[in-house]
Tab-separated table of C-alpha atoms in Angstrom:
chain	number	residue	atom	x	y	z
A	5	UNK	CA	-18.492	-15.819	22.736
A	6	UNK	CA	-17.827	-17.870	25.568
A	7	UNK	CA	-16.791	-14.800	27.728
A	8	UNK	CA	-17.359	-11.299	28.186
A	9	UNK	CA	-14.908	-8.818	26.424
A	10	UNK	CA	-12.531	-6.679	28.700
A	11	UNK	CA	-15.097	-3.757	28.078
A	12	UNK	CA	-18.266	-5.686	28.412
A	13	UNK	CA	-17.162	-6.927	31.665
A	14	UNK	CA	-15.745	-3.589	33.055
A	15	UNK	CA	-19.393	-1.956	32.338
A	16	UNK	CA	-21.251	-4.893	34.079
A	17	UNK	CA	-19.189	-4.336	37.024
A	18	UNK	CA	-19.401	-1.297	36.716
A	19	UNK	CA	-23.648	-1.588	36.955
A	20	UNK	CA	-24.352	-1.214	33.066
A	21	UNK	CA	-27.308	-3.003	31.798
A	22	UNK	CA	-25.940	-4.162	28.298
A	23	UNK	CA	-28.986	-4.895	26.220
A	24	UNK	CA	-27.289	-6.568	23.473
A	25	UNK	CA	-25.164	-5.740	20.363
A	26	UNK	CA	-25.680	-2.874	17.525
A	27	UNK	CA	-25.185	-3.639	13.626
A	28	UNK	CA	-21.844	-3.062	12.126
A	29	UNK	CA	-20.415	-4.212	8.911
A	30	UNK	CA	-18.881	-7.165	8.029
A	31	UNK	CA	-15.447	-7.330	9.544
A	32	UNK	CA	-16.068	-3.583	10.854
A	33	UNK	CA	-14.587	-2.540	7.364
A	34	UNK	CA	-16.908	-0.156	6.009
A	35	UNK	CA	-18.346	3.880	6.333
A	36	UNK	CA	-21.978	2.140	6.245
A	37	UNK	CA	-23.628	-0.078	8.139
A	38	UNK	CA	-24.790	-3.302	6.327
A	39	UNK	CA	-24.270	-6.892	6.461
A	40	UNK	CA	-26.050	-9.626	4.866
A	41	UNK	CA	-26.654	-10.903	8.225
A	42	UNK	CA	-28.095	-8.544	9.929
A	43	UNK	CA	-29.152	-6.388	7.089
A	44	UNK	CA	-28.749	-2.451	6.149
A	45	UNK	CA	-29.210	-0.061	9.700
A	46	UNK	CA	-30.564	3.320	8.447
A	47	UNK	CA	-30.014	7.249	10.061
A	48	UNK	CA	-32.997	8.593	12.509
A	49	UNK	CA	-32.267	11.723	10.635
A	50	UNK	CA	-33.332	10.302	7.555
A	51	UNK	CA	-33.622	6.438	6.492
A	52	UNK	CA	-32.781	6.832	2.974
A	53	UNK	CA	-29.443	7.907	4.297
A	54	UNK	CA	-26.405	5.480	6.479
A	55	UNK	CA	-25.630	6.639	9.818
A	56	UNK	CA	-21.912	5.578	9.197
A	57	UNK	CA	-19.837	2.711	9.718
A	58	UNK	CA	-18.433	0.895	11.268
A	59	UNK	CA	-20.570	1.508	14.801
A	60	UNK	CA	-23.221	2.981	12.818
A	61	UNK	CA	-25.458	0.825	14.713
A	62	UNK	CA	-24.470	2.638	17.946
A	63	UNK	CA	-24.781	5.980	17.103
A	64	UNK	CA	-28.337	5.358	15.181
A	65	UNK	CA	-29.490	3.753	18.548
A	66	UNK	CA	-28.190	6.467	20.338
A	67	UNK	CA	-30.122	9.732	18.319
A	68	UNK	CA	-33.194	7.221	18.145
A	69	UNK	CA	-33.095	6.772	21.980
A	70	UNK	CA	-32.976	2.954	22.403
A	71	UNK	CA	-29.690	3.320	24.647
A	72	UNK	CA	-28.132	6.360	26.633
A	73	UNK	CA	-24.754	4.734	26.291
A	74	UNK	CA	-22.483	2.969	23.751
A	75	UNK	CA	-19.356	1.732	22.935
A	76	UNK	CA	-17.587	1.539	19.760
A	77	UNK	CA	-14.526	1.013	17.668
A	78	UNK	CA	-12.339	3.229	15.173
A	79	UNK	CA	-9.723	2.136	12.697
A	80	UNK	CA	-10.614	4.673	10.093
A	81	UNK	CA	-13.384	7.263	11.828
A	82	UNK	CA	-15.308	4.211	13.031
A	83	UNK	CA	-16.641	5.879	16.442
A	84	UNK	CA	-16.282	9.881	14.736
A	85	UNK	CA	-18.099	9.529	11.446
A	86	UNK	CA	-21.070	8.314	12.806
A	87	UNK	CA	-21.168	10.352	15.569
A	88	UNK	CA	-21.210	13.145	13.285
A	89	UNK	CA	-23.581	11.654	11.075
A	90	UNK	CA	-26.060	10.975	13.568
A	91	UNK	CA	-25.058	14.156	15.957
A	92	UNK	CA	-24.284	12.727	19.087
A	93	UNK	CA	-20.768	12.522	21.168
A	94	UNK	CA	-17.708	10.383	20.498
A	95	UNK	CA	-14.173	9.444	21.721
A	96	UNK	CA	-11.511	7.935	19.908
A	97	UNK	CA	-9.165	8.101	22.805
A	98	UNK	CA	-4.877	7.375	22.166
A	99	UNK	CA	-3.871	3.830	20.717
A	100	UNK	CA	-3.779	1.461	23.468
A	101	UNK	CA	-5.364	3.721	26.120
A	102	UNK	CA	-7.925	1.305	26.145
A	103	UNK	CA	-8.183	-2.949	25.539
A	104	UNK	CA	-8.909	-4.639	22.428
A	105	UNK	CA	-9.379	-8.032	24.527
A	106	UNK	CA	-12.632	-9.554	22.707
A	107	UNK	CA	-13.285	-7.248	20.535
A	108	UNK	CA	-11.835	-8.811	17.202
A	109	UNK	CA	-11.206	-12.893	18.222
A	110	UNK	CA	-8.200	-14.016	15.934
A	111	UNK	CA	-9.040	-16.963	13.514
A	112	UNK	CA	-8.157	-20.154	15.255
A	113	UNK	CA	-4.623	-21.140	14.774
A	114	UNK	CA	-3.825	-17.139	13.827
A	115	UNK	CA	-1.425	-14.795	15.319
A	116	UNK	CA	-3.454	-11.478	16.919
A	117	UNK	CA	-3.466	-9.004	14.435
A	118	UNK	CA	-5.169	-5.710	15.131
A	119	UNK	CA	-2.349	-4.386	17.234
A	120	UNK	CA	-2.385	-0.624	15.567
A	121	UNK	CA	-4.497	2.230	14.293
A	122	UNK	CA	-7.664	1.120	16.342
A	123	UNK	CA	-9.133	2.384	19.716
A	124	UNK	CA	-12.647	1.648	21.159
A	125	UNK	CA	-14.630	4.193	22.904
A	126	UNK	CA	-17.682	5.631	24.056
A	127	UNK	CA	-20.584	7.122	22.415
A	128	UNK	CA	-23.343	9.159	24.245
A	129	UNK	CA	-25.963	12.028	24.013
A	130	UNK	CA	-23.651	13.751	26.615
A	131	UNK	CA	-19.871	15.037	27.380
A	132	UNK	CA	-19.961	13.622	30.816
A	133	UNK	CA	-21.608	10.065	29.904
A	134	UNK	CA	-18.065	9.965	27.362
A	135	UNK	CA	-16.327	11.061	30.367
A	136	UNK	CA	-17.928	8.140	32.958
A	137	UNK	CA	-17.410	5.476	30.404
A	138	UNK	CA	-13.742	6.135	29.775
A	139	UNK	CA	-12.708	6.348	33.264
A	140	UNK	CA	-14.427	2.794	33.553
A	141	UNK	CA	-12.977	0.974	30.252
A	142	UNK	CA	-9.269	2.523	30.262
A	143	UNK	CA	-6.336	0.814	31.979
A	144	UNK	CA	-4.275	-2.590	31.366
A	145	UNK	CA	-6.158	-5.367	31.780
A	146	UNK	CA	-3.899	-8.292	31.571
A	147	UNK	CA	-5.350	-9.622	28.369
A	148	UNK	CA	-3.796	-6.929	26.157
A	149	UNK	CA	-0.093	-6.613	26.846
A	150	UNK	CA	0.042	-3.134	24.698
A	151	UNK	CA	-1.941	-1.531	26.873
A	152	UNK	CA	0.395	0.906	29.522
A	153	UNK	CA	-0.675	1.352	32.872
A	154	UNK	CA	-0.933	5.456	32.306
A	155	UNK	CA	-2.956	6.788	35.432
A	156	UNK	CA	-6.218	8.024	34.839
A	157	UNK	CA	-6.098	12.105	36.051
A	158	UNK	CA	-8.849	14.303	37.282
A	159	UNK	CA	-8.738	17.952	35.413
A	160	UNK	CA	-10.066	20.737	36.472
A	161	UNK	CA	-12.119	22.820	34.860
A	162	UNK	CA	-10.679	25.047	31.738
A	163	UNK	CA	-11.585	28.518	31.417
A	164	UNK	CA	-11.330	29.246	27.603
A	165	UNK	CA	-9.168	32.203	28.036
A	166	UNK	CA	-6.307	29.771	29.076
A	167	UNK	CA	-6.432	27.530	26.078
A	168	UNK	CA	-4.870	27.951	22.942
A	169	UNK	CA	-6.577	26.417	20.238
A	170	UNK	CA	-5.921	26.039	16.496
A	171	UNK	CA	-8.460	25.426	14.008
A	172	UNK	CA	-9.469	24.669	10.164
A	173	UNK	CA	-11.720	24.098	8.076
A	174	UNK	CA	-10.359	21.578	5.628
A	175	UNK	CA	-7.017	19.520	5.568
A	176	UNK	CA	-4.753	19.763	1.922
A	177	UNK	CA	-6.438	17.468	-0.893
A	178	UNK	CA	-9.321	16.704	1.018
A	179	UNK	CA	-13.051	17.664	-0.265
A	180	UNK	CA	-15.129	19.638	2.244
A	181	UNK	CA	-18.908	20.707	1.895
A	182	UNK	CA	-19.701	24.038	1.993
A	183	UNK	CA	-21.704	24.243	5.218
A	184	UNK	CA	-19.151	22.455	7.464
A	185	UNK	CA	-16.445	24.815	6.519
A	186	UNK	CA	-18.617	27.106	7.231
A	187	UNK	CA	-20.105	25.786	10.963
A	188	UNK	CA	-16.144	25.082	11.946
A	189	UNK	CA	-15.833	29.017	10.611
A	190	UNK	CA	-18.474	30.066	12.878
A	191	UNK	CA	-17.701	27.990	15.841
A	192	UNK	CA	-14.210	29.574	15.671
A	193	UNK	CA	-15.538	33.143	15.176
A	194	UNK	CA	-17.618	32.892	18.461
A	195	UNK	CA	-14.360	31.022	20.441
A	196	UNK	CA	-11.835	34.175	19.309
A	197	UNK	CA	-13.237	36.482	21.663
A	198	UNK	CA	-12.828	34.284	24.373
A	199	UNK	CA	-9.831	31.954	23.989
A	200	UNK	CA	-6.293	33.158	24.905
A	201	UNK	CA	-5.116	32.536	21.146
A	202	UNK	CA	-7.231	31.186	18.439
A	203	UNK	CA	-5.798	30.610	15.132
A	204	UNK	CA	-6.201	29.111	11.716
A	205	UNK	CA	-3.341	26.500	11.660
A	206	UNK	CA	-1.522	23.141	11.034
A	207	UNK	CA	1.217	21.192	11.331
A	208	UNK	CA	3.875	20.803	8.693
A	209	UNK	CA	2.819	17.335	7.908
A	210	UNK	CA	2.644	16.381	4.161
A	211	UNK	CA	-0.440	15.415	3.893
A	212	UNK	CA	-0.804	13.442	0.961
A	213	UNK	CA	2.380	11.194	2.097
A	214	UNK	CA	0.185	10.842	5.173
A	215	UNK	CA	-2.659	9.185	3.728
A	216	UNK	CA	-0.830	6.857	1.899
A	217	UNK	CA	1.179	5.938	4.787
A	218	UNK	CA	-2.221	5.155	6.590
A	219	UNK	CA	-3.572	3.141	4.075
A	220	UNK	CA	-0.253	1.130	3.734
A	221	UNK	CA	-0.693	-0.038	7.114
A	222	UNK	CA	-4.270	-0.405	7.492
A	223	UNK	CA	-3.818	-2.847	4.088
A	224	UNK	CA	-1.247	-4.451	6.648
A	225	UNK	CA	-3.595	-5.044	9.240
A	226	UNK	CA	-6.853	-5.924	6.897
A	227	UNK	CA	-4.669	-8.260	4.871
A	228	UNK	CA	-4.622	-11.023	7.851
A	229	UNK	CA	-8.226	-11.424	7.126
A	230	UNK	CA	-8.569	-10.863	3.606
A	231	UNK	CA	-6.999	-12.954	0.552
A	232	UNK	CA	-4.073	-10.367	-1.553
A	233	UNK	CA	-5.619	-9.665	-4.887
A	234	UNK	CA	-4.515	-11.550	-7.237
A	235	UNK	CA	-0.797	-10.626	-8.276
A	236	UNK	CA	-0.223	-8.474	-5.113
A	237	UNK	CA	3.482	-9.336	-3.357
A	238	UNK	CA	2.558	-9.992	0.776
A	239	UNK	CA	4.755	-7.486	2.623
A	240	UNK	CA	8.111	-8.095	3.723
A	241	UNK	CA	9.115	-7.117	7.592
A	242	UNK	CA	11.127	-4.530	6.056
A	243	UNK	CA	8.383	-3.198	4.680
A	244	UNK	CA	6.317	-3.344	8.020
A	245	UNK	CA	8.983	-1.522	10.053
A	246	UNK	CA	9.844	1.151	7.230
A	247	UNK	CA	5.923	1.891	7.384
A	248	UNK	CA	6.099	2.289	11.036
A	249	UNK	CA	9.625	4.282	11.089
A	250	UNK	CA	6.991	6.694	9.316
A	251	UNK	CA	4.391	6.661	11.271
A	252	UNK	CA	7.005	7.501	13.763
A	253	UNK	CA	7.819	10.716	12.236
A	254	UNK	CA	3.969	11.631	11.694
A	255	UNK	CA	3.520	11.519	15.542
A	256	UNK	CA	6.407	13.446	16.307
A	257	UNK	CA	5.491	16.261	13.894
A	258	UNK	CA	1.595	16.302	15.693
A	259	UNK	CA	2.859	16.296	19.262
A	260	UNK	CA	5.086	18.985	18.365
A	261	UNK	CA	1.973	20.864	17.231
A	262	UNK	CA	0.451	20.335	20.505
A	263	UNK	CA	3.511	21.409	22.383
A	264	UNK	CA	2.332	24.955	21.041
A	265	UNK	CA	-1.500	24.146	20.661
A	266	UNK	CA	-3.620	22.575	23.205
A	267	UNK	CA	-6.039	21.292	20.567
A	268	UNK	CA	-7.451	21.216	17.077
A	269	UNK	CA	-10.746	22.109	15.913
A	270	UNK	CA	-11.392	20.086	12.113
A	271	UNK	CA	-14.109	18.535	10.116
A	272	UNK	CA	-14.655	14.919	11.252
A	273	UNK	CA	-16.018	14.005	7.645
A	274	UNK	CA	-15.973	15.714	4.003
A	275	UNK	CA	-19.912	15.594	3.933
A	276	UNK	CA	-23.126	14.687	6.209
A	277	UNK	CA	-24.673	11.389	5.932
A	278	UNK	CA	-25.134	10.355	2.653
A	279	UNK	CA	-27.273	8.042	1.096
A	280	UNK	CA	-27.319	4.158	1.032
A	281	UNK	CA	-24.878	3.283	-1.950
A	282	UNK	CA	-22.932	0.336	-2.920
A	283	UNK	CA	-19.249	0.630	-0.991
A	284	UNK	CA	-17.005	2.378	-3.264
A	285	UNK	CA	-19.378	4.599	-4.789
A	286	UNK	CA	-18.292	8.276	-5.257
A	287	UNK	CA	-19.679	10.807	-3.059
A	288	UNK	CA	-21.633	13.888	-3.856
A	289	UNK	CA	-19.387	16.893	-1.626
A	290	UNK	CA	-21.419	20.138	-2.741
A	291	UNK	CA	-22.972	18.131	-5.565
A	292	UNK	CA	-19.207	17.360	-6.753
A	293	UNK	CA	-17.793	13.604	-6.929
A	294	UNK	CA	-15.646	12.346	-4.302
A	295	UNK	CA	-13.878	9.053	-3.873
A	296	UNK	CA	-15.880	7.142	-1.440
A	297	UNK	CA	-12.535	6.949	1.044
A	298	UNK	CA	-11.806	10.362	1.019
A	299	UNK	CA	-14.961	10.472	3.703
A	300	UNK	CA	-11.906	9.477	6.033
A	301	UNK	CA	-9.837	12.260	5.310
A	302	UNK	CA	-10.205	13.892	8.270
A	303	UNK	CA	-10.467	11.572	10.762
A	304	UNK	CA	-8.003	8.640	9.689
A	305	UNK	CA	-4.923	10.445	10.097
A	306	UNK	CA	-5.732	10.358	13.770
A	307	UNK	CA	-5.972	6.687	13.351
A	308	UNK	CA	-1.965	6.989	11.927
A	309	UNK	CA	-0.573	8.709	14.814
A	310	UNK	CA	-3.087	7.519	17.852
A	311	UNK	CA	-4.206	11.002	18.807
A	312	UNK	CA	-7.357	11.048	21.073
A	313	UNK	CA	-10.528	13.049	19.323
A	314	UNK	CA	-13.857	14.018	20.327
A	315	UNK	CA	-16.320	14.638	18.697
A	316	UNK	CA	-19.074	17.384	19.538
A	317	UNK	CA	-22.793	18.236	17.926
A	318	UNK	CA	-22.228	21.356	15.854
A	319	UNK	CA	-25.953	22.364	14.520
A	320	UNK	CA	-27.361	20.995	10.990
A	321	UNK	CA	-26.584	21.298	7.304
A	322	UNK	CA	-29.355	23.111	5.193
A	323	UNK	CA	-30.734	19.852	4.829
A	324	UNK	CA	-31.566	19.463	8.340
A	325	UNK	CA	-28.694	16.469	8.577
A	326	UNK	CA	-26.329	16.906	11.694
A	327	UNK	CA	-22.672	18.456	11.613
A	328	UNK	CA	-19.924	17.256	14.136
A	329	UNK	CA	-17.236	19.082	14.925
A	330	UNK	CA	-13.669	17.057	15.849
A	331	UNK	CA	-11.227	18.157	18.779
A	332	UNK	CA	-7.577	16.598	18.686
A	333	UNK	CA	-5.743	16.760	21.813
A	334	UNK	CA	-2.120	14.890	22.525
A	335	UNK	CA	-1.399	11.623	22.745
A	336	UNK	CA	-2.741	10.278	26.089
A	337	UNK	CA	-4.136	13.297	26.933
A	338	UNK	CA	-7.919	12.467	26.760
A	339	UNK	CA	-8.800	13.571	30.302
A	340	UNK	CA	-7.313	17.238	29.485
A	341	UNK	CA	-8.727	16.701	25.893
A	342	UNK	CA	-12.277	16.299	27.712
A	343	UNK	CA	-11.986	19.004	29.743
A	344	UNK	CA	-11.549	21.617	26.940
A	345	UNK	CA	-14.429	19.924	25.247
A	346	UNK	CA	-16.590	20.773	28.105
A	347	UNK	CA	-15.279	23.906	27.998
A	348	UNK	CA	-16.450	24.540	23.958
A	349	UNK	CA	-19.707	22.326	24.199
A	350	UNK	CA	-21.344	25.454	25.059
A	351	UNK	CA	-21.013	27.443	21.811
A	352	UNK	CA	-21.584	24.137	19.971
A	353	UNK	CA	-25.158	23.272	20.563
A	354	UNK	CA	-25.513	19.847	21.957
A	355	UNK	CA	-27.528	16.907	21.169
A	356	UNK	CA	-31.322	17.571	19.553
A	357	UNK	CA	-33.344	14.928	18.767
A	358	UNK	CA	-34.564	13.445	15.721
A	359	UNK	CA	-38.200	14.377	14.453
A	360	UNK	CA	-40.256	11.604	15.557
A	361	UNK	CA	-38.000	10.064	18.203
């Protein structure tokens, strides 16, 4: 590129040391991390398995220990999925709380396309590093005209018996394995004694209508850089702003939820890493199939509405492979959102390293 990115240049000024760029997939559009350019990047935790897509590269060079530090992007689960696949920390923060400037050039001659579902954000072996690199790469920059200038706050600390926080273990019509229900059941157990209200709980949202509204749009934005299949009718504009008169509704129904609730505790992903397969492939969940997209079942709808998420270390699966554990907070909320994940990273364990690393 012949400059720096918004972000890239923020963290130089800010005194990063940027050592150079992590593998992704081709055109970011994958749960694994492979590209016939750069080849296949592989988990610390185990190489046979993919540390998750699309900044898979990050969060394998984070557990491994090349880098403290680093940035990412989410459409789909993009920063959360391998974060939880590799245990380490993520943010997704709120749609437009950060710049895209850079990050996806247009084609030449092509109108910018990625205006929705998408954030970048950090990833780090720490709650505070997440913290330090948002306050340096959120705010307008004058490059991306979506972003608002919404001031950056400093919270206090959150004593858990203040917060009220809903949890659950699985969303409707979405596979879970057995052991992350079951670490999201015991994280919860040990927060009830201490929280002001705890409770299993969720919004009102249909579910199902949800996911199909999210992959209606995301086939919006993909379809600028990929040909229809053959047959396929391009959308209208109608279409377009029915989709987001939707998505509309969706974020009303969640930010009513955190009116009552000041966050969620979920699953980030239906499984732990899995191993290297062809894109598409279905997923064992408990030794059960899957469909290979359902791995973004719990973190996409996030992607619909723009909600900020976190994502925390939450111990290991019985085969030693790292669980995350997923905070939702309201939109534009991420320095409150941060605050009550500082509060829970406690009872959740924290970052261990990889054997051999």
């Amino acid at each position: 590129p012949p400059q720096d990115g918004t972000i890239a240049a923020r963290l130089k000024a800010a005194g990063a040391i940027i050592l150079g760029k992590t593998n992704v997939p081709v055109l970011a559009g994958d749960l694994q991390t492979y590209n016939p350019t750069f080849g296949r990047t592989n988990n610390p935790w185990d190489l046979e398995r993919t540390p998750g897509g699309s900044s898979g590269g990050a969060a394998a060079a984070l557990a491994a220990g090349l880098v403290p530090l680093e940035i990412g992007s989410d459409l789909a689960g993009s920063i959360r999925i391998p974060a939880h696949f590799c245990g380490v920390y993520g943010l997704k923060p709120t749609e437009h709380r950060v710049s895209i400037a850079g990050h996806i050039p247009d084609l030449p001659g092509s109108p910018r396309s990625v205006r929705i579902l998408g954030a970048i954000g950090p990833l780090a072996r720490h709650i505070d590093d997440l913290e330090l690199a948002f306050r340096i790469i959120a705010g307008p920059d004058g490059f991306d005209t979506d972003v608002p200038p919404v001031p950056l706050k400093q919270e206090d600390p959150l004593p858990l018996q203040n917060l009220r926080i809903a949890y659950t273990p699985t969303f409707p019509g979405v596979p879970i394995a057995s052991d992350i229900c079951q670490a999201i059941d015991r994280l919860a157990m040990e927060l009830a004694y201490e929280c002001r209200c705890l409770e299993e709980c969720l919004p009102g949202v249909d579910f199902a209508q949800q996911k199909g509204l999210y992959f209606q749009l995301a086939n919006y934005v993909m379809g600028v850089f990929q040909p229809l299949p053959e047959g396929a009718q391009p959308a209208s504009l109608a279409d377009y702003l029915t989709a987001l008169h939707q998505r509309d509704s969706f974020i009303q129904m969640w930010e009513q939820f955190f009116d009552r609730w000041d966050a969620l505790l979920c699953p980030v992903a239906m499984t732990t890493a899995f191993e290297h397969c062809p894109m598409g492939t279905p997923l064992p969940v408990d030794g059960e199939p899957a469909e290979y997209w359902d791995i973004v079942g719990y973190s996409a709808p996030f992607n619909l509405t723009g909600h900020p998420a976190v994502v925390l270390p939450l111990g290991k699966d019985q085969n030693g492979l790292p669980i995350g554990v997923q905070i939702v907070g309201r939109r534009w909320g991420e320095e409150r959102l941060l605050a009550i994940a500082k509060t829970i990273a406690p009872f959740t364990g924290g970052f261990q390293r990889p054997a051999g690393y």
